[in-house]
């Protein structure tokens, strides 16, 4: 999650108690100026619409701020499975990591 406001507005607010200060500090969407490295933002097509939206919005905000960022969409992956592609040099995230290293 790149912006925690929706979490505070959801049913999770019953047990996740963020203060305004915590929401601000922990929402990377609000600290784009602090990012100085190329980023890969990825989501799977089987993730919730909110995870997909936040990933798209974060990548778009990075690009609008002139930050180097790529958005990757993993067809048929959910939130937990997409990270497994990082361990495979031919996987979606593994390939992206190797490309960032120019390998």
Tab-separated table of C-alpha atoms in Angstrom:
chain	number	residue	atom	x	y	z
A	1	UNK	CA	0.000	0.000	0.000
A	2	UNK	CA	1.403	3.340	-1.021
A	3	UNK	CA	-1.269	5.501	0.610
A	4	UNK	CA	-2.743	4.459	3.938
A	5	UNK	CA	-5.800	6.742	3.840
A	6	UNK	CA	-7.982	3.979	2.302
A	7	UNK	CA	-6.914	1.609	5.098
A	8	UNK	CA	-8.083	4.142	7.658
A	9	UNK	CA	-11.406	4.429	5.847
A	10	UNK	CA	-11.947	0.671	5.610
A	11	UNK	CA	-13.240	-1.855	8.130
A	12	UNK	CA	-9.599	-2.474	9.080
A	13	UNK	CA	-9.674	0.793	10.997
A	14	UNK	CA	-11.416	-1.177	13.756
A	15	UNK	CA	-8.126	-2.887	14.576
A	16	UNK	CA	-5.451	-0.884	12.714
A	17	UNK	CA	-5.220	2.380	14.600
A	18	UNK	CA	-3.272	4.888	12.521
A	19	UNK	CA	-2.963	8.463	13.645
A	20	UNK	CA	-2.805	11.267	11.090
A	21	UNK	CA	0.937	11.455	11.702
A	22	UNK	CA	1.415	7.714	11.163
A	23	UNK	CA	-0.632	7.811	7.959
A	24	UNK	CA	1.491	10.667	6.633
A	25	UNK	CA	4.824	9.133	7.644
A	26	UNK	CA	4.047	5.632	6.317
A	27	UNK	CA	2.439	6.606	2.999
A	28	UNK	CA	5.223	6.512	0.413
A	29	UNK	CA	2.906	8.214	-2.091
A	30	UNK	CA	3.419	11.380	-0.037
A	31	UNK	CA	7.220	11.267	-0.051
A	32	UNK	CA	8.099	11.069	-3.741
A	33	UNK	CA	10.737	13.765	-3.311
A	34	UNK	CA	12.757	11.376	-1.143
A	35	UNK	CA	13.042	8.697	-3.837
A	36	UNK	CA	16.271	8.798	-5.820
A	37	UNK	CA	16.555	5.386	-7.426
A	38	UNK	CA	14.786	3.759	-10.364
A	39	UNK	CA	11.789	1.777	-9.135
A	40	UNK	CA	9.799	-1.162	-10.398
A	41	UNK	CA	6.205	-1.157	-9.209
A	42	UNK	CA	4.306	-4.373	-9.852
A	43	UNK	CA	0.947	-5.932	-9.178
A	44	UNK	CA	-0.805	-9.095	-10.232
A	45	UNK	CA	-4.089	-9.247	-12.093
A	46	UNK	CA	-5.531	-11.385	-9.281
A	47	UNK	CA	-4.900	-8.753	-6.615
A	48	UNK	CA	-7.714	-6.661	-5.215
A	49	UNK	CA	-8.796	-3.647	-7.252
A	50	UNK	CA	-7.410	-1.391	-4.491
A	51	UNK	CA	-3.918	-2.937	-4.662
A	52	UNK	CA	-3.993	-2.600	-8.445
A	53	UNK	CA	-5.196	1.019	-8.292
A	54	UNK	CA	-2.598	2.019	-5.720
A	55	UNK	CA	0.199	0.477	-7.784
A	56	UNK	CA	-0.952	2.245	-10.955
A	57	UNK	CA	-1.376	5.558	-9.138
A	58	UNK	CA	2.010	5.309	-7.433
A	59	UNK	CA	3.841	4.540	-10.681
A	60	UNK	CA	2.000	7.385	-12.433
A	61	UNK	CA	2.842	9.815	-9.619
A	62	UNK	CA	6.502	8.793	-9.790
A	63	UNK	CA	6.595	9.364	-13.534
A	64	UNK	CA	4.788	12.709	-13.199
A	65	UNK	CA	7.396	13.759	-10.628
A	66	UNK	CA	10.159	12.887	-13.094
A	67	UNK	CA	11.249	9.802	-11.178
A	68	UNK	CA	12.297	6.726	-13.170
A	69	UNK	CA	9.659	4.068	-12.568
A	70	UNK	CA	8.222	1.088	-14.420
A	71	UNK	CA	4.844	-0.485	-13.813
A	72	UNK	CA	4.682	-4.230	-14.391
A	73	UNK	CA	1.481	-6.259	-14.380
A	74	UNK	CA	1.737	-9.975	-13.670
A	75	UNK	CA	-1.022	-11.789	-15.526
A	76	UNK	CA	-2.596	-14.448	-13.306
A	77	UNK	CA	-0.643	-13.581	-10.140
A	78	UNK	CA	-1.993	-12.570	-6.757
A	79	UNK	CA	-0.291	-10.459	-4.084
A	80	UNK	CA	1.657	-13.389	-2.646
A	81	UNK	CA	2.542	-15.233	-5.849
A	82	UNK	CA	4.000	-12.287	-7.759
A	83	UNK	CA	6.869	-11.920	-5.286
A	84	UNK	CA	7.913	-15.497	-6.107
A	85	UNK	CA	8.795	-14.335	-9.636
A	86	UNK	CA	11.721	-12.433	-8.089
A	87	UNK	CA	13.512	-15.745	-7.415
A	88	UNK	CA	13.412	-16.729	-11.092
A	89	UNK	CA	15.712	-14.948	-13.559
A	90	UNK	CA	13.044	-15.489	-16.221
A	91	UNK	CA	10.181	-14.406	-13.950
A	92	UNK	CA	8.532	-11.007	-14.180
A	93	UNK	CA	10.324	-9.454	-11.191
A	94	UNK	CA	13.532	-11.474	-11.534
A	95	UNK	CA	13.981	-10.248	-15.102
A	96	UNK	CA	13.234	-6.664	-14.031
A	97	UNK	CA	15.821	-6.843	-11.229
A	98	UNK	CA	18.475	-8.200	-13.589
A	99	UNK	CA	17.665	-5.471	-16.121
A	100	UNK	CA	18.128	-2.822	-13.423
A	101	UNK	CA	21.572	-4.323	-12.763
A	102	UNK	CA	22.213	-4.324	-16.519
A	103	UNK	CA	22.648	-8.103	-16.520
